[in-house]
Amino acid sequence: MEEYEKKGTITIDYLRELGNIPSEERMKKGPVAMTECVQDIPCNPCAEVCPTKSIHMDNINDRPKVDFNTCIGCTLCMQVCPGLAIFMLDKSKEKPRLTIPYEMLPMPERGDTVRLLDREGKDIGEGRVIALLFPDKKYRSALVTVEVDDENLLLEARNLRVAGVKE
Amino acid sequence: MMDLRIDRHPILKFDRGQPLRFYFEGNERSGYKGETIGAALYSTGLKEFSHSFKLERPRGIFCAIGQCSSCMMRVNGIPNVRTCITPLEEGMKVERQFGRGEVPTNTEKRHIEKKEVETDIAVIGAGPAGLSASLYAAKFGAKVVLIDQNPRLGGQLIKQTHKFFGSRTHDAGVRGIDIAEKLVKEVRESENITVMSDATAFGYYKPSTIGVATMDTLYKIRAKKIIMATGAAEKSLLFENNDLPGVYGAGAAQTLMNIYGVKPGDRLIMVGAGNVGVIVAYQLLQAGVNVKMIVEAMPKIGAYFVHAAKVRRMGVPILTRHSIKRAYGDGKVEGATIVELDEKWQPVSGTEQDVDVDGIAISVGLRPTYGLLDQAGVDIHFVPELGGHVALRSRNLETSVKGIYVAGDVSGIEEASTAIMEGRIAGLSAVLDMGFGGKEAEEMREKVRSELEDLRAGPFGERIRKGLEKVEVL
Ligand SMILES: Cc1cc2nc3c(=O)[nH]c(=O)nc-3n(C[C@H](O)[C@H](O)[C@H](O)COP(=O)(O)OP(=O)(O)OC[C@H]3O[C@@H](n4cnc5c(N)ncnc54)[C@H](O)[C@@H]3O)c2cc1C
Ligand code: SF4
Ligand code: SF4
């Protein structure tokens, strides 16, 4: 039994071992997708929609593996992922940027400062919302891009909370 | 008066119909057109819906889809009405009943019409399996009558607000509610399909006839082929006070909040960390409910990791090797006592912990709704891997009674994606066995079958594959 099956959270070390974390150089070149989908489950739309064929899977039950060299950071895989298991990392701008899928209310607005939460929902810092993308107009379900001061948050923050909303 | 209706939701918009007035035990109450009596009453904070027959213990809504008896009330003088699936009407008089309910004596004599219907295929259940079976049979010219006891078509799918897994060709990344909408629209547009909703199939009669009841009509439906797609009901769990109002199935919580826009409670505990439990916990959070924790008796989380990760990052703990010991409260849930389990599944004394909740959602699995199949004399076996009692069948999904087919959860608890494919296979088999469809239908069936096998090929499909070996024997 894997540790994550017991707790429902995964460690950065485990993700690194799987080769799921893009290199420093790659992140410096521009946005890149990072998957946290580590089990063999019957799902593959991320691979199907990728315009650069950067997500590799041997069959529908295989876990996705991103080729960081060909990924162009277009977020299409994120938009379709039912597991909300893909995040976008970018260190090419003045400040590091992280994109998180978010389907809760209240929805933040551009310019808002939001609290960032880790994989257990613990408050670990803050970010400034610089972009919101709503893949489907019908729903308040968004990809939220935040700018952070602490670059460690790119690997650690996986959720957000609109400041002022109680836990 | 308390109002548990949800106003704002990230995914759903609740377009409530025209306001209606009704009377609950003499007091005026309000609701909306499109709501069921049960949902309207629940939104006012009512927890105690009925009483057990013998000990008169209070009971609350448990399944919310018409599969149990805990919401039965007297409506306009008629006892034992399942309020959870009965649409609310202006001026209705609703009361709780004791015992088995008295047969009305002084109500106006109601006129029940009797009708006979002839059709090629009768499909019972309009979930993803029944909808797909109807569509694929109608495609090849068969006349289909589709019957469902709920006011809305779509079965369990109409409350799945999350995006589905699978592949793009099978709508992966699309929300269950949107898949349902698409299927229902196609069914409504098909000239070959007649839809009967609010209609309960109550019996099978030889030769090949189904008895169906609506509020005012009794139908005899004679069909050349019958497809049973009656789905599944949630299992309960044994613990002290498990019948206290406020203990309900996770699916019932989902029905209340996602179909009727009524919050099941303010503070909940989820029992069971399989996909259903974890997904419903996430949806409870979206509805603004505080989910205190998820407890799971197994040493590991049964749900897909990605689903579990979504609730964990919202700060909801998942405690494996933990279970619920008892519910407590005066007439309704006011808390739950949880306990740790040891390697032998025994409670570890001293680890009890009280959790302050007003609702306990149970998600310990579903069992096939096989009653009609059993009554029709179909060979049934108990297969734990498939969730309970299921029909033996051929690869074409025909049962031991010629002309009766099964599809979806009733043939083994699985998923909506597989229910859709089984529905297609059953629909195609029924037309092929009637001599329609020819090579085209046969090739289509082969294609669906191989896609279904691909989906079941992974480690999460192992149980199903094992179960199928035991029942695909005809
Ligand atoms: C809480 C929950 C979450 C789920 N999440 C997912 C998910 O994320 N992805 C996924 O693929 N699957 C999911 N599922 C499973 C999926 O919803 C079911 O597998 C699927 O709906 C089964 O389809 P079905 O057509 O067999 O049955 P159902 O959808 O259950 O439909 C059966 C229909 O039959 C009707 N019926 C029953 N008896 C009678 C009768 N006697 N007369 C008339 N009508 C009758 C019922 O009213 C119902 O509408 C979930 C299920 C639940 C409960
Ligand atoms: S971000 Fe775009 S290019 Fe990169 S893996 Fe996702 S879909 Fe492919
Ligand atoms: S779409 Fe998301 S959940 Fe599905 S395989 Fe890709 S990363 Fe995993």
mmCIF file of N, CA, C and O in Angstrom, chain B residues 366-448:
data_model
loop_
_atom_site.group_PDB
_atom_site.id
_atom_site.type_symbol
_atom_site.label_atom_id
_atom_site.label_comp_id
_atom_site.label_asym_id
_atom_site.label_seq_id
_atom_site.Cartn_x
_atom_site.Cartn_y
_atom_site.Cartn_z
ATOM 1 N N LEU B 366 -23.481 0.362 -2.863
ATOM 2 C CA LEU B 366 -24.836 0.275 -3.396
ATOM 3 C C LEU B 366 -25.142 -1.195 -3.634
ATOM 4 O O LEU B 366 -24.244 -2.004 -3.770
ATOM 5 N N ARG B 367 -26.444 -1.500 -3.671
ATOM 6 C CA ARG B 367 -26.815 -2.854 -4.056
ATOM 7 C C ARG B 367 -27.852 -2.798 -5.166
ATOM 8 O O ARG B 367 -28.716 -1.923 -5.175
ATOM 9 N N PRO B 368 -27.741 -3.730 -6.115
ATOM 10 C CA PRO B 368 -28.635 -3.715 -7.264
ATOM 11 C C PRO B 368 -30.110 -3.806 -6.858
ATOM 12 O O PRO B 368 -30.460 -4.524 -5.921
ATOM 13 N N THR B 369 -30.968 -3.076 -7.550
ATOM 14 C CA THR B 369 -32.412 -3.122 -7.326
ATOM 15 C C THR B 369 -32.990 -4.237 -8.192
ATOM 16 O O THR B 369 -33.435 -4.005 -9.314
ATOM 17 N N TYR B 370 -32.957 -5.463 -7.656
ATOM 18 C CA TYR B 370 -33.219 -6.638 -8.493
ATOM 19 C C TYR B 370 -34.620 -7.216 -8.306
ATOM 20 O O TYR B 370 -34.947 -8.261 -8.871
ATOM 21 N N GLY B 371 -35.465 -6.545 -7.502
ATOM 22 C CA GLY B 371 -36.786 -7.078 -7.166
ATOM 23 C C GLY B 371 -37.616 -7.553 -8.354
ATOM 24 O O GLY B 371 -38.135 -8.672 -8.361
ATOM 25 N N LEU B 372 -37.719 -6.718 -9.368
ATOM 26 C CA LEU B 372 -38.537 -7.080 -10.529
ATOM 27 C C LEU B 372 -37.983 -8.295 -11.259
ATOM 28 O O LEU B 372 -38.724 -9.155 -11.729
ATOM 29 N N LEU B 373 -36.667 -8.367 -11.327
ATOM 30 C CA LEU B 373 -36.025 -9.499 -12.010
ATOM 31 C C LEU B 373 -36.329 -10.795 -11.267
ATOM 32 O O LEU B 373 -36.639 -11.826 -11.859
ATOM 33 N N ASP B 374 -36.239 -10.716 -9.958
ATOM 34 C CA ASP B 374 -36.484 -11.870 -9.112
ATOM 35 C C ASP B 374 -37.923 -12.339 -9.296
ATOM 36 O O ASP B 374 -38.209 -13.507 -9.500
ATOM 37 N N GLN B 375 -38.821 -11.361 -9.269
ATOM 38 C CA GLN B 375 -40.235 -11.677 -9.395
ATOM 39 C C GLN B 375 -40.555 -12.272 -10.770
ATOM 40 O O GLN B 375 -41.446 -13.095 -10.914
ATOM 41 N N ALA B 376 -39.775 -11.871 -11.780
ATOM 42 C CA ALA B 376 -40.000 -12.402 -13.125
ATOM 43 C C ALA B 376 -39.429 -13.807 -13.287
ATOM 44 O O ALA B 376 -39.558 -14.428 -14.335
ATOM 45 N N GLY B 377 -38.760 -14.302 -12.254
ATOM 46 C CA GLY B 377 -38.245 -15.664 -12.289
ATOM 47 C C GLY B 377 -36.878 -15.795 -12.941
ATOM 48 O O GLY B 377 -36.440 -16.889 -13.306
ATOM 49 N N VAL B 378 -36.175 -14.681 -13.057
ATOM 50 C CA VAL B 378 -34.830 -14.700 -13.629
ATOM 51 C C VAL B 378 -33.861 -15.353 -12.637
ATOM 52 O O VAL B 378 -34.002 -15.162 -11.432
ATOM 53 N N ASP B 379 -32.906 -16.141 -13.127
ATOM 54 C CA ASP B 379 -31.896 -16.735 -12.233
ATOM 55 C C ASP B 379 -31.014 -15.638 -11.652
ATOM 56 O O ASP B 379 -30.366 -14.900 -12.393
ATOM 57 N N ILE B 380 -30.982 -15.588 -10.320
ATOM 58 C CA ILE B 380 -30.241 -14.535 -9.634
ATOM 59 C C ILE B 380 -29.160 -15.168 -8.763
ATOM 60 O O ILE B 380 -29.417 -16.183 -8.120
ATOM 61 N N HIS B 381 -27.985 -14.572 -8.740
ATOM 62 C CA HIS B 381 -26.932 -15.049 -7.845
ATOM 63 C C HIS B 381 -26.403 -13.905 -6.999
ATOM 64 O O HIS B 381 -26.427 -12.764 -7.425
ATOM 65 N N PHE B 382 -25.917 -14.256 -5.811
ATOM 66 C CA PHE B 382 -25.299 -13.242 -4.965
ATOM 67 C C PHE B 382 -23.813 -13.180 -5.311
ATOM 68 O O PHE B 382 -23.080 -14.149 -5.123
ATOM 69 N N VAL B 383 -23.387 -12.064 -5.841
ATOM 70 C CA VAL B 383 -21.994 -11.913 -6.253
ATOM 71 C C VAL B 383 -21.419 -10.660 -5.591
ATOM 72 O O VAL B 383 -21.689 -9.539 -6.011
ATOM 73 N N PRO B 384 -20.629 -10.856 -4.508
ATOM 74 C CA PRO B 384 -20.138 -9.697 -3.756
ATOM 75 C C PRO B 384 -19.394 -8.691 -4.635
ATOM 76 O O PRO B 384 -19.529 -7.479 -4.446
ATOM 77 N N GLU B 385 -18.640 -9.173 -5.619
ATOM 78 C CA GLU B 385 -17.863 -8.257 -6.466
ATOM 79 C C GLU B 385 -18.767 -7.306 -7.249
ATOM 80 O O GLU B 385 -18.345 -6.237 -7.667
ATOM 81 N N LEU B 386 -20.004 -7.717 -7.477
ATOM 82 C CA LEU B 386 -20.918 -6.875 -8.254
ATOM 83 C C LEU B 386 -21.897 -6.127 -7.351
ATOM 84 O O LEU B 386 -22.815 -5.475 -7.832
ATOM 85 N N GLY B 387 -21.723 -6.264 -6.040
ATOM 86 C CA GLY B 387 -22.509 -5.464 -5.111
ATOM 87 C C GLY B 387 -23.715 -6.165 -4.515
ATOM 88 O O GLY B 387 -24.406 -5.597 -3.671
ATOM 89 N N GLY B 388 -24.019 -7.389 -4.928
ATOM 90 C CA GLY B 388 -25.169 -8.078 -4.335
ATOM 91 C C GLY B 388 -25.822 -9.038 -5.307
ATOM 92 O O GLY B 388 -25.136 -9.727 -6.075
ATOM 93 N N HIS B 389 -27.155 -9.085 -5.272
ATOM 94 C CA HIS B 389 -27.896 -10.026 -6.105
ATOM 95 C C HIS B 389 -27.998 -9.527 -7.537
ATOM 96 O O HIS B 389 -28.537 -8.449 -7.773
ATOM 97 N N VAL B 390 -27.488 -10.326 -8.454
ATOM 98 C CA VAL B 390 -27.543 -9.928 -9.867
ATOM 99 C C VAL B 390 -27.996 -11.100 -10.731
ATOM 100 O O VAL B 390 -27.896 -12.265 -10.334
ATOM 101 N N ALA B 391 -28.485 -10.772 -11.915
ATOM 102 C CA ALA B 391 -28.993 -11.795 -12.831
ATOM 103 C C ALA B 391 -27.853 -12.461 -13.587
ATOM 104 O O ALA B 391 -26.898 -11.797 -13.990
ATOM 105 N N LEU B 392 -27.972 -13.791 -13.770
ATOM 106 C CA LEU B 392 -27.073 -14.458 -14.699
ATOM 107 C C LEU B 392 -27.468 -13.963 -16.082
ATOM 108 O O LEU B 392 -28.628 -13.683 -16.345
ATOM 109 N N ARG B 393 -26.505 -13.849 -16.959
ATOM 110 C CA ARG B 393 -26.814 -13.322 -18.294
ATOM 111 C C ARG B 393 -25.836 -13.830 -19.342
ATOM 112 O O ARG B 393 -24.789 -14.372 -19.018
ATOM 113 N N SER B 394 -26.207 -13.605 -20.609
ATOM 114 C CA SER B 394 -25.314 -13.946 -21.709
ATOM 115 C C SER B 394 -24.439 -12.730 -21.989
ATOM 116 O O SER B 394 -24.642 -11.673 -21.394
ATOM 117 N N ARG B 395 -23.509 -12.867 -22.912
ATOM 118 C CA ARG B 395 -22.677 -11.720 -23.303
ATOM 119 C C ARG B 395 -23.539 -10.622 -23.910
ATOM 120 O O ARG B 395 -23.155 -9.473 -23.960
ATOM 121 N N ASN B 396 -24.713 -11.014 -24.395
ATOM 122 C CA ASN B 396 -25.632 -10.031 -24.979
ATOM 123 C C ASN B 396 -26.548 -9.408 -23.936
ATOM 124 O O ASN B 396 -27.476 -8.689 -24.269
ATOM 125 N N LEU B 397 -26.310 -9.762 -22.675
ATOM 126 C CA LEU B 397 -27.051 -9.235 -21.527
ATOM 127 C C LEU B 397 -28.483 -9.750 -21.418
ATOM 128 O O LEU B 397 -29.316 -9.160 -20.740
ATOM 129 N N GLU B 398 -28.752 -10.886 -22.072
ATOM 130 C CA GLU B 398 -30.057 -11.515 -21.911
ATOM 131 C C GLU B 398 -30.008 -12.424 -20.691
ATOM 132 O O GLU B 398 -29.022 -13.109 -20.451
ATOM 133 N N THR B 399 -31.098 -12.413 -19.904
ATOM 134 C CA THR B 399 -31.129 -13.216 -18.681
ATOM 135 C C THR B 399 -31.643 -14.620 -18.990
ATOM 136 O O THR B 399 -31.881 -14.958 -20.148
ATOM 137 N N SER B 400 -31.856 -15.397 -17.920
ATOM 138 C CA SER B 400 -32.328 -16.768 -18.113
ATOM 139 C C SER B 400 -33.775 -16.803 -18.593
ATOM 140 O O SER B 400 -34.241 -17.825 -19.072
ATOM 141 N N VAL B 401 -34.510 -15.705 -18.444
ATOM 142 C CA VAL B 401 -35.858 -15.644 -19.013
ATOM 143 C C VAL B 401 -35.728 -14.968 -20.382
ATOM 144 O O VAL B 401 -35.325 -13.806 -20.467
ATOM 145 N N LYS B 402 -36.021 -15.724 -21.407
ATOM 146 C CA LYS B 402 -35.835 -15.199 -22.777
ATOM 147 C C LYS B 402 -36.594 -13.886 -22.958
ATOM 148 O O LYS B 402 -37.735 -13.754 -22.518
ATOM 149 N N GLY B 403 -35.943 -12.916 -23.565
ATOM 150 C CA GLY B 403 -36.622 -11.651 -23.823
ATOM 151 C C GLY B 403 -36.480 -10.630 -22.710
ATOM 152 O O GLY B 403 -36.939 -9.513 -22.840
ATOM 153 N N ILE B 404 -35.857 -11.019 -21.581
ATOM 154 C CA ILE B 404 -35.568 -10.032 -20.525
ATOM 155 C C ILE B 404 -34.054 -9.782 -20.469
ATOM 156 O O ILE B 404 -33.268 -10.718 -20.352
ATOM 157 N N TYR B 405 -33.688 -8.514 -20.565
ATOM 158 C CA TYR B 405 -32.277 -8.126 -20.571
ATOM 159 C C TYR B 405 -31.988 -7.244 -19.361
ATOM 160 O O TYR B 405 -32.904 -6.655 -18.788
ATOM 161 N N VAL B 406 -30.704 -7.161 -18.995
ATOM 162 C CA VAL B 406 -30.313 -6.264 -17.904
ATOM 163 C C VAL B 406 -29.214 -5.319 -18.386
ATOM 164 O O VAL B 406 -28.448 -5.675 -19.288
ATOM 165 N N ALA B 407 -29.139 -4.140 -17.766
ATOM 166 C CA ALA B 407 -28.063 -3.199 -18.090
ATOM 167 C C ALA B 407 -27.881 -2.222 -16.942
ATOM 168 O O ALA B 407 -28.839 -1.870 -16.260
ATOM 169 N N GLY B 408 -26.639 -1.808 -16.731
ATOM 170 C CA GLY B 408 -26.337 -0.789 -15.722
ATOM 171 C C GLY B 408 -26.139 -1.377 -14.340
ATOM 172 O O GLY B 408 -25.847 -2.563 -14.182
ATOM 173 N N ASP B 409 -26.326 -0.539 -13.331
ATOM 174 C CA ASP B 409 -26.047 -0.940 -11.949
ATOM 175 C C ASP B 409 -26.831 -2.169 -11.500
ATOM 176 O O ASP B 409 -26.376 -2.915 -10.634
ATOM 177 N N VAL B 410 -28.016 -2.398 -12.057
ATOM 178 C CA VAL B 410 -28.800 -3.562 -11.643
ATOM 179 C C VAL B 410 -28.077 -4.858 -12.021
ATOM 180 O O VAL B 410 -28.292 -5.900 -11.407
ATOM 181 N N SER B 411 -27.193 -4.778 -13.008
ATOM 182 C CA SER B 411 -26.469 -5.986 -13.414
ATOM 183 C C SER B 411 -25.114 -6.071 -12.728
ATOM 184 O O SER B 411 -24.343 -6.990 -12.949
ATOM 185 N N GLY B 412 -24.814 -5.120 -11.863
ATOM 186 C CA GLY B 412 -23.542 -5.082 -11.147
ATOM 187 C C GLY B 412 -23.168 -3.630 -10.942
ATOM 188 O O GLY B 412 -23.214 -2.849 -11.887
ATOM 189 N N ILE B 413 -22.816 -3.256 -9.697
ATOM 190 C CA ILE B 413 -22.535 -1.852 -9.394
ATOM 191 C C ILE B 413 -21.248 -1.436 -10.077
ATOM 192 O O ILE B 413 -20.184 -1.986 -9.825
ATOM 193 N N GLU B 414 -21.365 -0.435 -10.932
ATOM 194 C CA GLU B 414 -20.174 0.032 -11.628
ATOM 195 C C GLU B 414 -20.271 1.540 -11.788
ATOM 196 O O GLU B 414 -20.404 2.251 -10.792
ATOM 197 N N GLU B 415 -20.222 2.018 -13.004
ATOM 198 C CA GLU B 415 -20.173 3.457 -13.226
ATOM 199 C C GLU B 415 -21.152 3.854 -14.303
ATOM 200 O O GLU B 415 -21.658 3.014 -15.049
ATOM 201 N N ALA B 416 -21.367 5.157 -14.423
ATOM 202 C CA ALA B 416 -22.271 5.652 -15.459
ATOM 203 C C ALA B 416 -21.735 5.336 -16.849
ATOM 204 O O ALA B 416 -22.493 4.965 -17.744
ATOM 205 N N SER B 417 -20.413 5.466 -17.013
ATOM 206 C CA SER B 417 -19.840 5.210 -18.339
ATOM 207 C C SER B 417 -20.109 3.766 -18.766
ATOM 208 O O SER B 417 -20.479 3.506 -19.910
ATOM 209 N N THR B 418 -19.936 2.833 -17.830
ATOM 210 C CA THR B 418 -20.171 1.432 -18.188
ATOM 211 C C THR B 418 -21.671 1.162 -18.322
ATOM 212 O O THR B 418 -22.082 0.350 -19.145
ATOM 213 N N ALA B 419 -22.486 1.868 -17.531
ATOM 214 C CA ALA B 419 -23.940 1.703 -17.640
ATOM 215 C C ALA B 419 -24.406 2.118 -19.039
ATOM 216 O O ALA B 419 -25.266 1.470 -19.644
ATOM 217 N N ILE B 420 -23.830 3.190 -19.553
ATOM 218 C CA ILE B 420 -24.192 3.660 -20.898
ATOM 219 C C ILE B 420 -23.862 2.585 -21.934
ATOM 220 O O ILE B 420 -24.668 2.248 -22.791
ATOM 221 N N MET B 421 -22.683 2.011 -21.800
ATOM 222 C CA MET B 421 -22.277 0.996 -22.784
ATOM 223 C C MET B 421 -23.108 -0.273 -22.655
ATOM 224 O O MET B 421 -23.495 -0.866 -23.654
ATOM 225 N N GLU B 422 -23.383 -0.671 -21.422
ATOM 226 C CA GLU B 422 -24.242 -1.851 -21.258
ATOM 227 C C GLU B 422 -25.637 -1.582 -21.805
ATOM 228 O O GLU B 422 -26.254 -2.457 -22.413
ATOM 229 N N GLY B 423 -26.134 -0.382 -21.593
ATOM 230 C CA GLY B 423 -27.442 -0.011 -22.128
ATOM 231 C C GLY B 423 -27.456 -0.157 -23.646
ATOM 232 O O GLY B 423 -28.384 -0.721 -24.224
ATOM 233 N N ARG B 424 -26.394 0.334 -24.269
ATOM 234 C CA ARG B 424 -26.309 0.212 -25.733
ATOM 235 C C ARG B 424 -26.328 -1.250 -26.145
ATOM 236 O O ARG B 424 -27.027 -1.626 -27.092
ATOM 237 N N ILE B 425 -25.542 -2.072 -25.441
ATOM 238 C CA ILE B 425 -25.480 -3.502 -25.794
ATOM 239 C C ILE B 425 -26.856 -4.146 -25.629
ATOM 240 O O ILE B 425 -27.328 -4.873 -26.510
ATOM 241 N N ALA B 426 -27.524 -3.848 -24.519
ATOM 242 C CA ALA B 426 -28.839 -4.457 -24.278
ATOM 243 C C ALA B 426 -29.849 -3.995 -25.334
ATOM 244 O O ALA B 426 -30.634 -4.796 -25.858
ATOM 245 N N GLY B 427 -29.823 -2.707 -25.649
ATOM 246 C CA GLY B 427 -30.741 -2.175 -26.658
ATOM 247 C C GLY B 427 -30.510 -2.826 -28.017
ATOM 248 O O GLY B 427 -31.456 -3.238 -28.701
ATOM 249 N N LEU B 428 -29.233 -2.932 -28.378
ATOM 250 C CA LEU B 428 -28.898 -3.540 -29.664
ATOM 251 C C LEU B 428 -29.263 -5.025 -29.667
ATOM 252 O O LEU B 428 -29.786 -5.544 -30.658
ATOM 253 N N SER B 429 -29.008 -5.705 -28.551
ATOM 254 C CA SER B 429 -29.337 -7.133 -28.481
ATOM 255 C C SER B 429 -30.833 -7.349 -28.645
ATOM 256 O O SER B 429 -31.269 -8.265 -29.344
ATOM 257 N N ALA B 430 -31.618 -6.481 -27.985
ATOM 258 C CA ALA B 430 -33.067 -6.634 -28.077
ATOM 259 C C ALA B 430 -33.543 -6.471 -29.522
ATOM 260 O O ALA B 430 -34.344 -7.269 -30.013
ATOM 261 N N VAL B 431 -33.036 -5.477 -30.244
ATOM 262 C CA VAL B 431 -33.477 -5.323 -31.644
ATOM 263 C C VAL B 431 -32.961 -6.455 -32.516
ATOM 264 O O VAL B 431 -33.692 -6.977 -33.364
ATOM 265 N N LEU B 432 -31.719 -6.855 -32.286
ATOM 266 C CA LEU B 432 -31.162 -7.956 -33.089
ATOM 267 C C LEU B 432 -31.979 -9.230 -32.880
ATOM 268 O O LEU B 432 -32.292 -9.941 -33.828
ATOM 269 N N ASP B 433 -32.351 -9.494 -31.618
ATOM 270 C CA ASP B 433 -33.135 -10.699 -31.335
ATOM 271 C C ASP B 433 -34.547 -10.616 -31.919
ATOM 272 O O ASP B 433 -35.228 -11.625 -32.058
ATOM 273 N N MET B 434 -34.985 -9.388 -32.220
ATOM 274 C CA MET B 434 -36.292 -9.245 -32.871
ATOM 275 C C MET B 434 -36.157 -9.321 -34.380
ATOM 276 O O MET B 434 -37.148 -9.232 -35.108
ATOM 277 N N GLY B 435 -34.906 -9.426 -34.852
ATOM 278 C CA GLY B 435 -34.676 -9.535 -36.286
ATOM 279 C C GLY B 435 -34.440 -8.211 -36.992
ATOM 280 O O GLY B 435 -34.419 -8.152 -38.206
ATOM 281 N N PHE B 436 -34.258 -7.117 -36.232
ATOM 282 C CA PHE B 436 -33.938 -5.834 -36.866
ATOM 283 C C PHE B 436 -32.420 -5.581 -36.773
ATOM 284 O O PHE B 436 -31.727 -6.227 -36.028
ATOM 285 N N GLY B 437 -32.019 -4.567 -37.507
ATOM 286 C CA GLY B 437 -30.663 -4.037 -37.280
ATOM 287 C C GLY B 437 -29.581 -4.629 -38.145
ATOM 288 O O GLY B 437 -28.680 -3.937 -38.583
ATOM 289 N N GLY B 438 -29.665 -5.951 -38.363
ATOM 290 C CA GLY B 438 -28.723 -6.640 -39.242
ATOM 291 C C GLY B 438 -27.268 -6.438 -38.881
ATOM 292 O O GLY B 438 -26.916 -6.249 -37.711
ATOM 293 N N LYS B 439 -26.452 -6.448 -39.943
ATOM 294 C CA LYS B 439 -25.007 -6.391 -39.766
ATOM 295 C C LYS B 439 -24.565 -5.111 -39.055
ATOM 296 O O LYS B 439 -23.671 -5.144 -38.208
ATOM 297 N N GLU B 440 -25.208 -4.015 -39.379
ATOM 298 C CA GLU B 440 -24.808 -2.731 -38.801
ATOM 299 C C GLU B 440 -24.930 -2.762 -37.270
ATOM 300 O O GLU B 440 -24.013 -2.365 -36.554
ATOM 301 N N ALA B 441 -26.064 -3.260 -36.791
ATOM 302 C CA ALA B 441 -26.276 -3.320 -35.344
ATOM 303 C C ALA B 441 -25.298 -4.289 -34.697
ATOM 304 O O ALA B 441 -24.790 -4.050 -33.590
ATOM 305 N N GLU B 442 -25.032 -5.372 -35.414
ATOM 306 C CA GLU B 442 -24.130 -6.368 -34.853
ATOM 307 C C GLU B 442 -22.713 -5.816 -34.711
ATOM 308 O O GLU B 442 -22.056 -6.008 -33.683
ATOM 309 N N GLU B 443 -22.269 -5.099 -35.742
ATOM 310 C CA GLU B 443 -20.921 -4.518 -35.687
ATOM 311 C C GLU B 443 -20.835 -3.439 -34.601
ATOM 312 O O GLU B 443 -19.846 -3.328 -33.893
ATOM 313 N N MET B 444 -21.914 -2.701 -34.476
ATOM 314 C CA MET B 444 -21.956 -1.663 -33.455
ATOM 315 C C MET B 444 -21.821 -2.292 -32.069
ATOM 316 O O MET B 444 -21.078 -1.819 -31.210
ATOM 317 N N ARG B 445 -22.544 -3.385 -31.873
ATOM 318 C CA ARG B 445 -22.499 -4.057 -30.573
ATOM 319 C C ARG B 445 -21.090 -4.556 -30.268
ATOM 320 O O ARG B 445 -20.598 -4.438 -29.146
ATOM 321 N N GLU B 446 -20.427 -5.093 -31.280
ATOM 322 C CA GLU B 446 -19.065 -5.600 -31.109
ATOM 323 C C GLU B 446 -18.133 -4.460 -30.698
ATOM 324 O O GLU B 446 -17.296 -4.616 -29.812
ATOM 325 N N LYS B 447 -18.320 -3.304 -31.306
ATOM 326 C CA LYS B 447 -17.462 -2.160 -31.039
ATOM 327 C C LYS B 447 -17.670 -1.686 -29.591
ATOM 328 O O LYS B 447 -16.706 -1.458 -28.855
ATOM 329 N N VAL B 448 -18.913 -1.565 -29.181
ATOM 330 C CA VAL B 448 -19.205 -1.115 -27.819
ATOM 331 C C VAL B 448 -18.585 -2.095 -26.821
ATOM 332 O O VAL B 448 -18.001 -1.706 -25.811
#
